Short mmCIF file of C-alpha atoms and ligand atoms in Angstrom, two decimals:
data_model
loop_
_atom_site.label_atom_id
_atom_site.label_comp_id
_atom_site.label_asym_id
_atom_site.label_seq_id
_atom_site.Cartn_x
_atom_site.Cartn_y
_atom_site.Cartn_z
CA UNK A 1 32.41 -100.71 22.90
CA UNK A 2 35.47 -99.58 20.90
CA UNK A 3 34.60 -97.12 18.14
CA UNK A 4 35.61 -97.64 14.50
CA UNK A 5 35.47 -94.45 12.46
CA UNK A 6 32.72 -94.54 9.82
CA UNK A 7 34.58 -92.40 7.34
CA UNK A 8 37.80 -94.39 7.87
CA UNK A 9 36.32 -97.82 7.11
CA UNK A 10 34.58 -96.59 3.96
CA UNK A 11 37.82 -94.93 2.87
CA UNK A 12 39.88 -98.06 3.41
CA UNK A 13 37.45 -100.26 1.48
CA UNK A 14 37.53 -97.75 -1.39
CA UNK A 15 41.30 -97.86 -1.25
CA UNK A 16 41.42 -101.66 -1.53
CA UNK A 17 38.91 -101.51 -4.41
CA UNK A 18 41.52 -99.67 -6.49
CA UNK A 19 43.28 -103.01 -6.96
CA UNK A 20 41.39 -104.61 -9.81
CA UNK A 21 39.08 -101.65 -10.48
CA UNK A 22 37.34 -102.69 -13.72
CA UNK A 23 37.02 -100.02 -16.44
CA UNK A 24 33.41 -101.12 -16.92
CA UNK A 25 32.69 -100.69 -13.18
CA UNK A 26 33.12 -102.98 -10.22
CA UNK A 27 36.21 -104.89 -9.17
CA UNK A 28 37.91 -107.87 -10.80
CA UNK A 29 40.68 -109.28 -8.58
CA UNK A 30 41.42 -112.89 -9.48
CA UNK A 31 43.65 -115.38 -7.68
CA UNK A 32 47.36 -114.72 -8.38
CA UNK A 33 46.71 -112.07 -11.05
CA UNK A 34 48.53 -108.73 -10.94
CA UNK A 35 45.81 -106.87 -9.03
CA UNK A 36 45.56 -109.74 -6.56
CA UNK A 37 49.30 -109.60 -5.80
CA UNK A 38 49.24 -105.80 -5.55
CA UNK A 39 46.28 -106.00 -3.16
CA UNK A 40 48.01 -108.56 -0.91
CA UNK A 41 51.18 -106.43 -0.86
CA UNK A 42 49.12 -103.34 0.01
CA UNK A 43 47.35 -105.23 2.80
CA UNK A 44 50.67 -106.56 4.14
CA UNK A 45 51.85 -102.96 4.44
CA UNK A 46 48.57 -101.91 6.03
CA UNK A 47 48.77 -104.75 8.56
CA UNK A 48 52.35 -103.72 9.41
CA UNK A 49 51.29 -100.10 9.92
CA UNK A 50 48.59 -101.43 12.26
CA UNK A 51 51.34 -102.95 14.40
CA UNK A 52 50.62 -106.56 13.42
CA UNK A 53 53.19 -109.31 12.76
CA UNK A 54 52.78 -110.17 9.07
CA UNK A 55 53.33 -113.51 7.33
CA UNK A 56 52.16 -115.42 4.28
CA UNK A 57 51.55 -119.13 4.09
CA UNK A 58 52.38 -121.34 1.10
CA UNK A 59 49.31 -120.47 -0.98
CA UNK A 60 49.51 -116.73 -0.33
CA UNK A 61 47.04 -116.36 2.56
CA UNK A 62 48.23 -113.23 4.37
CA UNK A 63 48.05 -113.08 8.18
CA UNK A 64 48.42 -110.10 10.52
CA UNK A 65 48.87 -111.13 14.17
CA UNK A 66 48.41 -109.08 17.33
CA UNK A 67 50.64 -111.27 19.51
CA UNK A 68 49.16 -112.45 22.79
CA UNK A 69 51.10 -112.59 26.04
CA UNK A 70 50.05 -116.19 26.72
CA UNK A 71 51.39 -118.32 23.88
CA UNK A 72 49.68 -121.41 25.29
CA UNK A 73 46.35 -119.98 24.10
CA UNK A 74 45.33 -120.55 20.48
CA UNK A 75 44.57 -117.42 18.41
CA UNK A 76 41.18 -116.09 17.42
CA UNK A 77 41.19 -115.64 13.65
CA UNK A 78 39.04 -113.18 11.74
CA UNK A 79 39.14 -112.20 8.07
CA UNK A 80 37.74 -113.13 4.66
CA UNK A 81 38.77 -113.52 1.01
CA UNK A 82 40.61 -110.92 -1.07
CA UNK A 83 39.57 -112.27 -4.48
CA UNK A 84 36.36 -111.20 -6.24
CA UNK A 85 34.04 -112.39 -8.98
CA UNK A 86 34.46 -110.74 -12.38
CA UNK A 87 33.20 -107.13 -12.13
CA UNK A 88 32.05 -107.82 -8.59
CA UNK A 89 31.41 -105.41 -5.78
CA UNK A 90 33.99 -103.83 -3.51
CA UNK A 91 32.64 -105.23 -0.21
CA UNK A 92 32.34 -109.01 -0.75
CA UNK A 93 35.34 -110.42 1.16
CA UNK A 94 37.20 -107.12 1.36
CA UNK A 95 34.96 -105.82 4.15
CA UNK A 96 35.89 -108.68 6.50
CA UNK A 97 39.61 -108.08 5.94
CA UNK A 98 39.53 -104.29 6.35
CA UNK A 99 37.25 -104.48 9.41
CA UNK A 100 39.57 -107.04 10.96
CA UNK A 101 42.64 -104.84 10.51
CA UNK A 102 40.85 -101.76 11.89
CA UNK A 103 39.51 -103.75 14.85
CA UNK A 104 42.93 -105.12 15.83
CA UNK A 105 44.53 -101.69 15.36
CA UNK A 106 41.92 -100.10 17.64
CA UNK A 107 42.19 -102.86 20.27
CA UNK A 108 45.96 -102.57 20.42
CA UNK A 109 45.79 -98.78 20.71
CA UNK A 110 43.29 -99.00 23.56
CA UNK A 111 44.32 -102.09 25.48
CA UNK A 112 47.85 -103.00 24.36
CA UNK A 113 48.66 -106.71 23.95
CA UNK A 114 45.88 -109.27 24.45
CA UNK A 115 46.38 -112.45 26.44
CA UNK A 116 45.25 -114.57 23.50
CA UNK A 117 46.70 -113.74 20.06
CA UNK A 118 44.24 -112.12 17.68
CA UNK A 119 44.76 -112.51 13.94
CA UNK A 120 43.26 -111.18 10.73
CA UNK A 121 43.70 -113.12 7.49
CA UNK A 122 43.35 -112.05 3.88
CA UNK A 123 42.44 -115.41 2.35
CA UNK A 124 43.83 -115.79 -1.15
CA UNK A 125 40.76 -117.18 -2.93
CA UNK A 126 37.15 -118.17 -2.28
CA UNK A 127 35.10 -117.39 -5.39
CA UNK A 128 36.35 -119.82 -8.00
CA UNK A 129 36.37 -116.98 -10.58
CA UNK A 130 39.63 -117.84 -12.36
CA UNK A 131 40.24 -121.58 -11.86
CA UNK A 132 37.65 -124.38 -11.51
CA UNK A 133 38.16 -124.65 -7.76
CA UNK A 134 36.86 -122.70 -4.76
CA UNK A 135 37.99 -122.00 -1.19
CA UNK A 136 41.64 -122.40 -2.29
CA UNK A 137 42.79 -120.25 0.66
CA UNK A 138 40.63 -121.55 3.51
CA UNK A 139 40.95 -125.21 2.40
CA UNK A 140 44.73 -124.84 2.73
CA UNK A 141 44.55 -122.94 6.02
CA UNK A 142 42.05 -125.40 7.54
CA UNK A 143 44.16 -128.46 6.65
CA UNK A 144 46.38 -127.53 9.56
CA UNK A 145 47.12 -131.14 10.52
CA UNK A 146 46.70 -132.79 7.11
CA UNK A 147 49.80 -131.87 5.09
CA UNK A 148 49.02 -134.76 2.72
CA UNK A 149 45.72 -133.07 1.86
CA UNK A 150 47.54 -129.92 0.82
CA UNK A 151 50.08 -131.99 -1.12
CA UNK A 152 47.17 -133.55 -3.04
CA UNK A 153 45.66 -130.13 -3.73
CA UNK A 154 49.03 -128.87 -4.97
CA UNK A 155 49.14 -131.90 -7.28
CA UNK A 156 45.65 -131.15 -8.59
CA UNK A 157 46.70 -127.54 -9.22
CA UNK A 158 48.89 -128.79 -12.07
CA UNK A 159 45.77 -129.59 -14.10
CA UNK A 160 43.42 -126.74 -13.17
CA UNK A 161 43.43 -124.28 -16.09
CA UNK A 162 42.22 -120.70 -16.41
CA UNK A 163 40.60 -119.34 -19.60
CA UNK A 164 44.04 -118.58 -21.04
CA UNK A 165 45.36 -122.12 -20.47
CA UNK A 166 47.60 -121.27 -17.49
CA UNK A 167 47.51 -123.79 -14.63
CA UNK A 168 46.81 -122.78 -11.04
CA UNK A 169 50.24 -124.21 -10.12
CA UNK A 170 51.96 -121.94 -12.68
CA UNK A 171 50.00 -118.87 -11.56
CA UNK A 172 50.80 -119.64 -7.90
CA UNK A 173 54.51 -120.05 -8.66
CA UNK A 174 54.51 -116.81 -10.69
CA UNK A 175 53.66 -114.96 -7.46
CA UNK A 176 56.35 -116.83 -5.54
CA UNK A 177 53.94 -119.13 -3.71
CA UNK A 178 53.50 -122.91 -3.76
CA UNK A 179 55.68 -125.79 -2.47
CA UNK A 180 58.88 -124.32 -3.90
CA UNK A 181 57.83 -120.70 -3.53
CA UNK A 182 60.36 -118.13 -2.41
CA UNK A 183 57.66 -115.59 -1.53
CA UNK A 184 59.39 -114.08 1.45
CA UNK A 185 62.24 -115.90 3.19
CA UNK A 186 62.00 -116.37 6.90
CA UNK A 187 58.23 -116.30 6.85
CA UNK A 188 56.24 -119.28 8.04
CA UNK A 189 56.62 -121.80 5.24
CA UNK A 190 53.79 -124.00 6.28
CA UNK A 191 50.22 -123.49 7.35
CA UNK A 192 49.45 -123.12 11.01
CA UNK A 193 50.59 -125.94 13.24
CA UNK A 194 47.29 -125.94 15.13
CA UNK A 195 43.71 -124.91 14.47
CA UNK A 196 42.63 -121.44 15.59
CA UNK A 197 40.60 -121.15 18.82
CA UNK A 198 37.80 -119.73 16.68
CA UNK A 199 37.18 -118.25 13.23
CA UNK A 200 34.80 -115.28 13.02
CA UNK A 201 33.96 -113.69 9.68
CA UNK A 202 32.36 -110.33 9.06
CA UNK A 203 30.63 -110.18 5.66
CA UNK A 204 27.95 -108.32 3.72
CA UNK A 205 24.64 -110.19 3.59
CA UNK A 206 24.48 -110.25 -0.22
CA UNK A 207 20.71 -110.51 0.08
CA UNK A 208 17.81 -108.25 1.02
CA UNK A 209 16.52 -109.64 4.33
CA UNK A 210 18.20 -107.20 6.75
CA UNK A 211 17.28 -104.17 4.65
CA UNK A 212 13.67 -105.37 4.27
CA UNK A 213 13.38 -105.70 8.06
CA UNK A 214 15.25 -102.47 8.76
CA UNK A 215 17.92 -104.24 10.79
CA UNK A 216 21.64 -103.51 10.78
CA UNK A 217 23.05 -106.82 11.95
CA UNK A 218 22.46 -110.48 11.06
CA UNK A 219 23.96 -113.32 13.11
CA UNK A 220 24.44 -116.32 10.86
CA UNK A 221 23.22 -119.65 12.23
CA UNK A 222 23.96 -121.79 9.16
CA UNK A 223 25.40 -121.65 5.64
CA UNK A 224 23.72 -123.41 2.71
CA UNK A 225 25.19 -126.45 1.03
CA UNK A 226 26.25 -126.27 -2.62
CA UNK A 227 26.69 -128.64 -5.51
CA UNK A 228 28.45 -127.17 -8.53
CA UNK A 229 29.14 -129.00 -11.80
CA UNK A 230 30.30 -128.43 -15.37
CA UNK A 231 27.85 -130.00 -17.84
CA UNK A 232 29.09 -130.86 -21.34
CA UNK A 233 26.68 -131.55 -24.23
CA UNK A 234 28.24 -133.31 -27.22
CA UNK A 235 26.25 -133.01 -30.47
CA UNK A 236 27.54 -132.79 -34.02
CA UNK A 237 28.97 -129.64 -35.58
CA UNK A 238 27.75 -129.18 -39.15
CA UNK A 239 27.05 -126.64 -41.88
CA UNK A 240 24.37 -124.09 -40.89
CA UNK A 241 23.13 -123.82 -44.49
CA UNK A 242 23.12 -127.34 -45.84
CA UNK A 243 22.01 -129.41 -42.82
CA UNK A 244 18.24 -130.01 -42.73
CA UNK A 245 16.63 -129.27 -39.32
CA UNK A 246 15.55 -132.89 -38.83
CA UNK A 247 19.12 -134.19 -39.28
CA UNK A 248 20.74 -131.92 -36.73
CA UNK A 249 22.38 -132.85 -33.41
CA UNK A 250 22.53 -129.29 -32.14
CA UNK A 251 24.38 -129.16 -28.79
CA UNK A 252 23.23 -125.61 -28.05
CA UNK A 253 19.48 -126.08 -28.46
CA UNK A 254 19.75 -129.25 -26.35
CA UNK A 255 21.60 -127.27 -23.66
CA UNK A 256 18.95 -124.55 -23.81
CA UNK A 257 16.18 -127.10 -23.22
CA UNK A 258 18.14 -128.49 -20.23
CA UNK A 259 18.68 -125.01 -18.75
CA UNK A 260 15.02 -124.01 -19.05
CA UNK A 261 14.01 -127.41 -17.62
CA UNK A 262 16.38 -126.76 -14.66
CA UNK A 263 14.89 -123.32 -14.00
CA UNK A 264 11.34 -124.64 -14.13
CA UNK A 265 12.13 -127.58 -11.77
CA UNK A 266 13.93 -125.28 -9.29
CA UNK A 267 10.93 -122.94 -9.31
CA UNK A 268 8.63 -125.87 -8.45
CA UNK A 269 11.06 -127.44 -6.00
CA UNK A 270 11.42 -127.23 -2.23
CA UNK A 271 11.28 -123.83 -0.62
CA UNK A 272 14.64 -122.14 -0.65
CA UNK A 273 16.26 -124.26 -3.36
CA UNK A 274 18.10 -122.22 -5.98
CA UNK A 275 19.76 -123.35 -9.22
CA UNK A 276 21.86 -121.17 -11.53
CA UNK A 277 23.62 -121.55 -14.86
CA UNK A 278 26.25 -118.81 -14.68
CA UNK A 279 28.45 -119.51 -17.66
CA UNK A 280 28.11 -121.26 -21.02
CA UNK A 281 30.58 -121.91 -23.87
CA UNK A 282 29.68 -123.12 -27.35
CA UNK A 283 32.13 -124.76 -29.75
CA UNK A 284 33.23 -124.01 -32.39
CA UNK A 285 31.30 -120.79 -31.58
CA UNK A 286 30.89 -119.32 -35.06
CA UNK A 287 27.64 -118.20 -36.64
CA UNK A 288 27.51 -120.52 -39.65
CA UNK A 289 28.31 -123.77 -37.80
CA UNK A 290 25.77 -125.79 -35.82
CA UNK A 291 27.24 -125.98 -32.28
CA UNK A 292 28.90 -129.37 -31.83
CA UNK A 293 29.72 -128.97 -28.14
CA UNK A 294 28.43 -126.84 -25.27
CA UNK A 295 29.79 -126.58 -21.74
CA UNK A 296 27.81 -124.83 -19.00
CA UNK A 297 28.05 -124.53 -15.23
CA UNK A 298 25.33 -125.55 -12.77
CA UNK A 299 25.22 -124.16 -9.20
CA UNK A 300 22.58 -125.72 -6.90
CA UNK A 301 22.07 -124.67 -3.26
CA UNK A 302 19.86 -125.60 -0.34
CA UNK A 303 20.05 -125.49 3.45
CA UNK A 304 19.13 -129.21 3.74
CA UNK A 305 21.65 -131.79 2.55
CA UNK A 306 19.14 -134.42 1.37
CA UNK A 307 17.04 -131.91 -0.59
CA UNK A 308 20.22 -130.64 -2.25
CA UNK A 309 21.40 -134.11 -3.30
CA UNK A 310 17.91 -135.23 -4.36
CA UNK A 311 17.60 -132.25 -6.68
CA UNK A 312 21.06 -132.82 -8.15
CA UNK A 313 20.23 -136.46 -8.96
CA UNK A 314 16.89 -135.43 -10.52
CA UNK A 315 18.69 -132.82 -12.60
CA UNK A 316 21.22 -135.30 -13.98
CA UNK A 317 18.36 -137.71 -14.82
CA UNK A 318 16.35 -134.95 -16.51
CA UNK A 319 19.36 -133.86 -18.56
CA UNK A 320 19.99 -137.47 -19.69
CA UNK A 321 16.37 -137.77 -20.86
CA UNK A 322 16.59 -134.55 -22.90
CA UNK A 323 19.92 -135.69 -24.39
CA UNK A 324 18.44 -139.07 -25.42
CA UNK A 325 15.42 -137.36 -27.03
CA UNK A 326 17.75 -135.15 -29.07
CA UNK A 327 20.41 -137.73 -29.95
CA UNK A 328 23.21 -135.89 -28.14
CA UNK A 329 25.43 -137.02 -25.26
CA UNK A 330 25.55 -135.19 -21.91
CA UNK A 331 28.17 -135.49 -19.15
CA UNK A 332 28.20 -134.02 -15.62
CA UNK A 333 31.56 -133.23 -13.93
CA UNK A 334 31.03 -132.20 -10.28
CA UNK A 335 33.40 -129.38 -9.24
CA UNK A 336 32.11 -128.76 -5.71
CA UNK A 337 29.98 -130.57 -3.20
CA UNK A 338 29.84 -128.91 0.21
CA UNK A 339 27.24 -129.80 2.80
CA UNK A 340 25.22 -127.16 4.65
CA UNK A 341 27.17 -126.09 7.75
CA UNK A 342 25.75 -124.92 11.11
CA UNK A 343 27.64 -122.07 12.78
CA UNK A 344 28.98 -122.67 16.28
CA UNK A 345 26.17 -122.18 18.81
CA UNK A 346 28.58 -120.93 21.48
CA UNK A 347 29.83 -118.19 19.15
CA UNK A 348 26.28 -117.35 18.05
CA UNK A 349 25.38 -116.87 21.73
CA UNK A 350 28.50 -114.73 22.16
CA UNK A 351 27.49 -112.52 19.22
CA UNK A 352 23.94 -112.25 20.68
CA UNK A 353 25.32 -111.25 24.08
CA UNK A 354 27.48 -108.55 22.51
CA UNK A 355 24.52 -107.21 20.49
CA UNK A 356 22.23 -107.23 23.53
CA UNK A 357 24.83 -105.57 25.78
CA UNK A 358 25.38 -102.87 23.15
CA UNK A 359 21.68 -102.44 22.40
CA UNK A 360 22.07 -103.49 18.77
CA UNK A 361 18.98 -104.81 16.99
CA UNK A 362 19.90 -108.06 15.22
CA UNK A 363 18.25 -111.15 13.75
CA UNK A 364 19.40 -114.73 13.41
CA UNK A 365 19.55 -115.92 9.82
CA UNK A 366 21.02 -118.48 7.41
CA UNK A 367 23.35 -117.62 4.55
CA UNK A 368 22.44 -118.37 0.91
CA UNK A 369 26.02 -117.54 -0.05
CA UNK A 370 28.97 -119.81 0.64
CA UNK A 371 31.74 -118.47 2.87
CA UNK A 372 35.17 -119.40 4.18
CA UNK A 373 33.62 -119.86 7.64
CA UNK A 374 32.08 -123.12 6.38
CA UNK A 375 35.56 -124.51 5.72
CA UNK A 376 37.04 -123.38 9.04
CA UNK A 377 33.97 -124.85 10.79
CA UNK A 378 35.53 -128.27 10.10
CA UNK A 379 38.44 -127.56 12.45
CA UNK A 380 37.30 -124.93 14.95
CA UNK A 381 34.19 -123.07 16.14
CA UNK A 382 33.19 -120.68 13.34
CA UNK A 383 30.56 -117.95 13.07
CA UNK A 384 29.64 -114.98 10.91
CA UNK A 385 28.12 -111.55 11.28
CA UNK A 386 26.27 -109.86 8.38
CA UNK A 387 25.68 -106.22 7.58
CA UNK A 388 22.98 -105.21 5.05
CA UNK A 389 23.41 -105.02 1.27
CA UNK A 390 21.48 -102.19 -0.37
CA UNK A 391 18.67 -103.62 -2.52
CA UNK A 392 20.14 -107.05 -1.75
CA UNK A 393 22.59 -106.62 -4.63
CA UNK A 394 25.97 -108.41 -4.68
CA UNK A 395 28.43 -109.88 -7.18
CA UNK A 396 27.71 -106.67 -9.11
CA UNK A 397 29.30 -103.19 -9.35
CA UNK A 398 26.24 -101.73 -7.57
CA UNK A 399 27.01 -103.74 -4.40
CA UNK A 400 26.84 -101.21 -1.54
CA UNK A 401 26.65 -101.02 2.24
CA UNK A 402 26.21 -97.78 4.16
CA UNK A 403 29.36 -96.65 6.03
CA UNK A 404 27.52 -96.47 9.36
CA UNK A 405 26.50 -100.12 9.03
CA UNK A 406 30.05 -101.09 8.01
CA UNK A 407 31.41 -99.34 11.10
CA UNK A 408 28.81 -100.91 13.42
CA UNK A 409 29.77 -104.41 12.22
CA UNK A 410 33.44 -103.61 12.78
CA UNK A 411 32.74 -102.30 16.30
CA UNK A 412 30.90 -105.52 17.19
CA UNK A 413 33.81 -107.52 15.77
CA UNK A 414 36.26 -105.50 17.87
CA UNK A 415 34.14 -106.01 21.00
CA UNK A 416 33.90 -109.75 20.40
CA UNK A 417 37.64 -110.00 19.76
CA UNK A 418 38.19 -107.96 22.96
CA UNK A 419 36.11 -110.38 25.01
CA UNK A 420 37.87 -113.42 23.53
CA UNK A 421 41.38 -111.99 23.52
CA UNK A 422 41.66 -109.80 26.61
CA UNK A 423 38.97 -111.11 28.96
CA UNK A 424 39.91 -114.74 28.42
CA UNK A 425 37.59 -117.11 30.27
CA UNK A 426 39.64 -119.16 32.67
CA UNK A 427 38.61 -122.45 31.07
CA UNK A 428 41.27 -125.11 30.75
CA UNK A 429 40.07 -126.97 27.68
CA UNK A 430 39.63 -123.78 25.70
CA UNK A 431 35.95 -124.35 24.85
CA UNK A 432 34.02 -121.39 23.51
O1 LIG B 1 29.09 -117.97 -4.46
C1 LIG B 1 29.08 -117.69 -3.27
O2 LIG B 1 28.18 -118.05 -2.55
C2 LIG B 1 30.18 -116.87 -2.67
O3 LIG B 1 29.95 -115.53 -2.95
N1 LIG B 1 31.44 -117.31 -3.16
MN1 LIG B 2 31.17 -113.83 -3.37
MN1 LIG B 3 32.28 -113.60 -0.05
#
């Protein structure tokens, strides 16, 4: 199996983490902000120095291609997202991009050109940290034969606002991307004309299972489904000093009752269901005014579609009951509904064969985090490989994975890409 230098991969991830390094610790690199653009430009240069053909697509996904000799074969695509949560870790997303570049660089150095093109992509956005939308990069890339879908998404971008009131469309245009973008002339101005042969994503586990079992590799069999919503509670703002308690329509105390109710129901619910309120805003948000309006986010996940939807319906019903009891009005605006997605069994078997051949101890597992692989799974076989997260911590400055484990994951990625790109099975219909 090709070797990826332990020190090198840790170094390169540290280097990428400089873009958006947060003074309070961690990394904040948000779609189309300055650090995002600087990171993409750095990665474009790094892909070029790795001998890859570099191009952007309309939304700013950045591709590095190791051109195959047989252009009739569709490319294998690896990679992940370059954006982060606010004060997130330096491995979530970034690891899959850096490992992909190092793997293609090592393969080219050892074996020259593959038969089948091999590509690494730095997807522009997955987290939903700046605008109320997620998977902005992979949704565009996966709509390879649905230009109207991307046109619709570009239309919607005109009314997706960040905290400072800038629209996604304006932010995209400010980086030179979007339908009229001039990002770099001569580069591919549209997404891919055909789906990749396969999408394989290397990612940190973001949980504690591998570490608890002392294993270095997890092969993902499925990714949980998610329902995300913004809940608004409309009460009545009033004077904090002159309004008797029994006459109040306090939006914040109503929201608090809903949030504690949600936590308690999730605790008692089906095994594996999780529900989170990650952000909350009160209006007018000053100490001597009873909050008149509260907006908070709800994030519900489960590996079974019906359990996920059942819980979401129960939650909306429970919130309505609490609102009625308190004389306030509640509304629920869904921002994401993505079903649980199985990973491709052929690719899972391929990963298992590579691990067995190389004597690597692995386990099969599902993912509690969402990933770009679940979007690509709509249009091509998709699969993921996990490496451990220390103490299971992620979306936090303390996110960490040992360099040896990072390098092992990258070696397995390189070996899998080698088998799919250089030792192409002579199958006509290109099945995995
Ligand atoms: O939230 C998630 O599951 C992913 O990290 N975006
Ligand atoms: Mn994440
Ligand atoms: Mn991620």
